[in-house]
Amino acid sequence: MSNEYDKKQWQDQILVKDAEVEKLKVKLDKARKRSARKAKTKLSRLHKDLSDLGEISDFEDEFGESVLDRLDKFGSAFYNSEKGNLSDALSFAQKRVLSAMTKKVKNLKNPKSATNETISSGNGFRKKYSSFSSSKTKAGSKKQYKPNVRDLYEDIPVEESKPSETYIPEYSPTRNKPFLRIVSNTD
């Protein structure tokens, strides 16, 4: 009887684990499809923008078409798990190329902000500065720290005294040859 009970309990545990694994697979599959859709729309938009601007290179054109084709067929543009996360649609290297394309489109659409970051104000343009201070400072531009405390010794007058000469005795013992004695212990 206990053998059948243990077998039944084991089967129930296996069914629960299988259900959890199945839920995880469904969740990862949804994430993979969502990532593929997102990558596909971003890549097609960038490819179209670069083509419209006439600044697309042969590499970018071929890259965009091949990655879009792989995303349509397989839902992912890479297979090797060492090159990226399996739940992502693009590998790390493909993401870098995509970000480079994004920067290129951004610079082509708005060339002013790429060359000189300025803010327009009422009376002209001024340079845009960050609210964060730079860690690099020019030599001497920073003032030395001076604590706002009273010096305890400022009230005491300084006495100027001449340094006293050191006294050197004139006595020098006469030099004799060294000698040895035998000391007896007689009490």
PDB file of N, CA and C in Angstrom, residues 101-148:
ATOM      1  N   MET A 101      23.307  52.324 -36.383  1.00  0.00           N
ATOM      2  CA  MET A 101      22.367  52.808 -37.396  1.00  0.00           C
ATOM      3  C   MET A 101      21.431  53.857 -36.798  1.00  0.00           C
ATOM      4  N   THR A 102      21.002  53.648 -35.564  1.00  0.00           N
ATOM      5  CA  THR A 102      20.128  54.610 -34.889  1.00  0.00           C
ATOM      6  C   THR A 102      20.831  55.950 -34.726  1.00  0.00           C
ATOM      7  N   LYS A 103      22.099  55.925 -34.310  1.00  0.00           N
ATOM      8  CA  LYS A 103      22.865  57.165 -34.158  1.00  0.00           C
ATOM      9  C   LYS A 103      23.035  57.868 -35.498  1.00  0.00           C
ATOM     10  N   LYS A 104      23.262  57.090 -36.547  1.00  0.00           N
ATOM     11  CA  LYS A 104      23.456  57.671 -37.871  1.00  0.00           C
ATOM     12  C   LYS A 104      22.184  58.382 -38.328  1.00  0.00           C
ATOM     13  N   VAL A 105      21.029  57.737 -38.139  1.00  0.00           N
ATOM     14  CA  VAL A 105      19.758  58.351 -38.529  1.00  0.00           C
ATOM     15  C   VAL A 105      19.506  59.605 -37.705  1.00  0.00           C
ATOM     16  N   LYS A 106      19.789  59.535 -36.420  1.00  0.00           N
ATOM     17  CA  LYS A 106      19.577  60.686 -35.533  1.00  0.00           C
ATOM     18  C   LYS A 106      20.448  61.863 -35.963  1.00  0.00           C
ATOM     19  N   ASN A 107      21.707  61.594 -36.298  1.00  0.00           N
ATOM     20  CA  ASN A 107      22.614  62.660 -36.730  1.00  0.00           C
ATOM     21  C   ASN A 107      22.212  63.235 -38.086  1.00  0.00           C
ATOM     22  N   LEU A 108      21.689  62.392 -38.975  1.00  0.00           N
ATOM     23  CA  LEU A 108      21.282  62.872 -40.290  1.00  0.00           C
ATOM     24  C   LEU A 108      20.000  63.694 -40.211  1.00  0.00           C
ATOM     25  N   LYS A 109      19.092  63.324 -39.331  1.00  0.00           N
ATOM     26  CA  LYS A 109      17.826  64.052 -39.215  1.00  0.00           C
ATOM     27  C   LYS A 109      18.001  65.379 -38.490  1.00  0.00           C
ATOM     28  N   ASN A 110      18.914  65.436 -37.529  1.00  0.00           N
ATOM     29  CA  ASN A 110      19.103  66.654 -36.747  1.00  0.00           C
ATOM     30  C   ASN A 110      20.596  66.953 -36.650  1.00  0.00           C
ATOM     31  N   PRO A 111      21.197  67.521 -37.713  1.00  0.00           N
ATOM     32  CA  PRO A 111      22.651  67.712 -37.707  1.00  0.00           C
ATOM     33  C   PRO A 111      23.125  68.772 -36.709  1.00  0.00           C
ATOM     34  N   LYS A 112      22.263  69.720 -36.313  1.00  0.00           N
ATOM     35  CA  LYS A 112      22.685  70.760 -35.370  1.00  0.00           C
ATOM     36  C   LYS A 112      23.048  70.167 -34.022  1.00  0.00           C
ATOM     37  N   SER A 113      22.218  69.278 -33.531  1.00  0.00           N
ATOM     38  CA  SER A 113      22.453  68.727 -32.193  1.00  0.00           C
ATOM     39  C   SER A 113      23.661  67.800 -32.173  1.00  0.00           C
ATOM     40  N   ALA A 114      24.012  67.240 -33.322  1.00  0.00           N
ATOM     41  CA  ALA A 114      25.152  66.325 -33.351  1.00  0.00           C
ATOM     42  C   ALA A 114      26.477  67.082 -33.318  1.00  0.00           C
ATOM     43  N   THR A 115      26.525  68.243 -33.989  1.00  0.00           N
ATOM     44  CA  THR A 115      27.792  68.958 -34.059  1.00  0.00           C
ATOM     45  C   THR A 115      28.020  69.877 -32.873  1.00  0.00           C
ATOM     46  N   ASN A 116      26.985  70.579 -32.445  1.00  0.00           N
ATOM     47  CA  ASN A 116      27.165  71.547 -31.368  1.00  0.00           C
ATOM     48  C   ASN A 116      25.896  71.567 -30.531  1.00  0.00           C
ATOM     49  N   GLU A 117      25.974  71.085 -29.339  1.00  0.00           N
ATOM     50  CA  GLU A 117      24.797  71.055 -28.487  1.00  0.00           C
ATOM     51  C   GLU A 117      24.528  72.456 -27.963  1.00  0.00           C
ATOM     52  N   THR A 118      23.459  73.066 -28.471  1.00  0.00           N
ATOM     53  CA  THR A 118      23.111  74.412 -28.048  1.00  0.00           C
ATOM     54  C   THR A 118      21.659  74.458 -27.646  1.00  0.00           C
ATOM     55  N   ILE A 119      21.326  75.472 -26.882  1.00  0.00           N
ATOM     56  CA  ILE A 119      19.947  75.710 -26.485  1.00  0.00           C
ATOM     57  C   ILE A 119      19.583  77.086 -27.018  1.00  0.00           C
ATOM     58  N   SER A 120      18.425  77.178 -27.667  1.00  0.00           N
ATOM     59  CA  SER A 120      18.032  78.486 -28.169  1.00  0.00           C
ATOM     60  C   SER A 120      17.365  79.248 -27.039  1.00  0.00           C
ATOM     61  N   SER A 121      17.798  80.475 -26.860  1.00  0.00           N
ATOM     62  CA  SER A 121      17.184  81.334 -25.856  1.00  0.00           C
ATOM     63  C   SER A 121      16.655  82.566 -26.578  1.00  0.00           C
ATOM     64  N   GLY A 122      16.067  83.465 -25.856  1.00  0.00           N
ATOM     65  CA  GLY A 122      15.453  84.634 -26.472  1.00  0.00           C
ATOM     66  C   GLY A 122      16.432  85.494 -27.245  1.00  0.00           C
ATOM     67  N   ASN A 123      17.646  85.637 -26.780  1.00  0.00           N
ATOM     68  CA  ASN A 123      18.594  86.541 -27.431  1.00  0.00           C
ATOM     69  C   ASN A 123      19.695  85.810 -28.187  1.00  0.00           C
ATOM     70  N   GLY A 124      19.511  84.565 -28.533  1.00  0.00           N
ATOM     71  CA  GLY A 124      20.522  83.855 -29.307  1.00  0.00           C
ATOM     72  C   GLY A 124      20.715  82.441 -28.808  1.00  0.00           C
ATOM     73  N   PHE A 125      21.851  81.900 -29.149  1.00  0.00           N
ATOM     74  CA  PHE A 125      22.151  80.530 -28.765  1.00  0.00           C
ATOM     75  C   PHE A 125      23.233  80.529 -27.700  1.00  0.00           C
ATOM     76  N   ARG A 126      23.127  79.622 -26.795  1.00  0.00           N
ATOM     77  CA  ARG A 126      24.167  79.445 -25.794  1.00  0.00           C
ATOM     78  C   ARG A 126      24.473  77.962 -25.690  1.00  0.00           C
ATOM     79  N   LYS A 127      25.672  77.652 -25.243  1.00  0.00           N
ATOM     80  CA  LYS A 127      26.081  76.247 -25.132  1.00  0.00           C
ATOM     81  C   LYS A 127      25.296  75.545 -24.054  1.00  0.00           C
ATOM     82  N   LYS A 128      24.982  74.306 -24.300  1.00  0.00           N
ATOM     83  CA  LYS A 128      24.270  73.488 -23.320  1.00  0.00           C
ATOM     84  C   LYS A 128      25.296  72.891 -22.356  1.00  0.00           C
ATOM     85  N   TYR A 129      25.104  73.121 -21.078  1.00  0.00           N
ATOM     86  CA  TYR A 129      26.007  72.590 -20.066  1.00  0.00           C
ATOM     87  C   TYR A 129      25.258  71.607 -19.193  1.00  0.00           C
ATOM     88  N   SER A 130      25.968  70.680 -18.695  1.00  0.00           N
ATOM     89  CA  SER A 130      25.390  69.684 -17.808  1.00  0.00           C
ATOM     90  C   SER A 130      25.299  70.258 -16.406  1.00  0.00           C
ATOM     91  N   SER A 131      24.337  69.762 -15.646  1.00  0.00           N
ATOM     92  CA  SER A 131      24.219  70.205 -14.259  1.00  0.00           C
ATOM     93  C   SER A 131      25.240  69.507 -13.373  1.00  0.00           C
ATOM     94  N   PHE A 132      25.860  68.475 -13.899  1.00  0.00           N
ATOM     95  CA  PHE A 132      26.878  67.760 -13.136  1.00  0.00           C
ATOM     96  C   PHE A 132      28.221  68.439 -13.355  1.00  0.00           C
ATOM     97  N   SER A 133      28.991  68.571 -12.286  1.00  0.00           N
ATOM     98  CA  SER A 133      30.288  69.226 -12.418  1.00  0.00           C
ATOM     99  C   SER A 133      31.303  68.243 -12.978  1.00  0.00           C
ATOM    100  N   SER A 134      32.256  68.792 -13.692  1.00  0.00           N
ATOM    101  CA  SER A 134      33.293  67.964 -14.292  1.00  0.00           C
ATOM    102  C   SER A 134      34.289  67.554 -13.227  1.00  0.00           C
ATOM    103  N   SER A 135      34.770  66.338 -13.327  1.00  0.00           N
ATOM    104  CA  SER A 135      35.757  65.878 -12.352  1.00  0.00           C
ATOM    105  C   SER A 135      37.145  66.411 -12.687  1.00  0.00           C
ATOM    106  N   LYS A 136      37.339  66.843 -13.913  1.00  0.00           N
ATOM    107  CA  LYS A 136      38.635  67.369 -14.328  1.00  0.00           C
ATOM    108  C   LYS A 136      38.623  68.882 -14.124  1.00  0.00           C
ATOM    109  N   THR A 137      39.517  69.382 -13.300  1.00  0.00           N
ATOM    110  CA  THR A 137      39.613  70.820 -13.075  1.00  0.00           C
ATOM    111  C   THR A 137      40.973  71.301 -13.532  1.00  0.00           C
ATOM    112  N   LYS A 138      41.016  72.560 -13.919  1.00  0.00           N
ATOM    113  CA  LYS A 138      42.287  73.137 -14.346  1.00  0.00           C
ATOM    114  C   LYS A 138      43.162  73.346 -13.128  1.00  0.00           C
ATOM    115  N   ALA A 139      44.460  73.266 -13.335  1.00  0.00           N
ATOM    116  CA  ALA A 139      45.401  73.432 -12.223  1.00  0.00           C
ATOM    117  C   ALA A 139      45.313  74.856 -11.706  1.00  0.00           C
ATOM    118  N   GLY A 140      45.153  75.003 -10.416  1.00  0.00           N
ATOM    119  CA  GLY A 140      45.122  76.314  -9.796  1.00  0.00           C
ATOM    120  C   GLY A 140      43.760  76.976  -9.819  1.00  0.00           C
ATOM    121  N   SER A 141      42.797  76.420 -10.526  1.00  0.00           N
ATOM    122  CA  SER A 141      41.497  77.057 -10.589  1.00  0.00           C
ATOM    123  C   SER A 141      40.691  76.816  -9.324  1.00  0.00           C
ATOM    124  N   LYS A 142      41.000  75.775  -8.641  1.00  0.00           N
ATOM    125  CA  LYS A 142      40.281  75.455  -7.421  1.00  0.00           C
ATOM    126  C   LYS A 142      41.015  76.068  -6.238  1.00  0.00           C
ATOM    127  N   LYS A 143      40.288  76.797  -5.378  1.00  0.00           N
ATOM    128  CA  LYS A 143      40.909  77.428  -4.222  1.00  0.00           C
ATOM    129  C   LYS A 143      41.212  76.381  -3.169  1.00  0.00           C
ATOM    130  N   GLN A 144      42.259  76.666  -2.404  1.00  0.00           N
ATOM    131  CA  GLN A 144      42.632  75.764  -1.321  1.00  0.00           C
ATOM    132  C   GLN A 144      41.574  75.844  -0.232  1.00  0.00           C
ATOM    133  N   TYR A 145      41.313  74.749   0.393  1.00  0.00           N
ATOM    134  CA  TYR A 145      40.342  74.699   1.475  1.00  0.00           C
ATOM    135  C   TYR A 145      40.907  75.400   2.700  1.00  0.00           C
ATOM    136  N   LYS A 146      40.134  76.322   3.250  1.00  0.00           N
ATOM    137  CA  LYS A 146      40.543  77.029   4.459  1.00  0.00           C
ATOM    138  C   LYS A 146      39.404  76.897   5.464  1.00  0.00           C
ATOM    139  N   PRO A 147      39.639  76.216   6.566  1.00  0.00           N
ATOM    140  CA  PRO A 147      38.556  76.036   7.529  1.00  0.00           C
ATOM    141  C   PRO A 147      38.204  77.361   8.201  1.00  0.00           C
ATOM    142  N   ASN A 148      36.953  77.506   8.552  1.00  0.00           N
ATOM    143  CA  ASN A 148      36.467  78.724   9.171  1.00  0.00           C
ATOM    144  C   ASN A 148      36.546  78.578  10.693  1.00  0.00           C
TER     145      ASN A 148
END
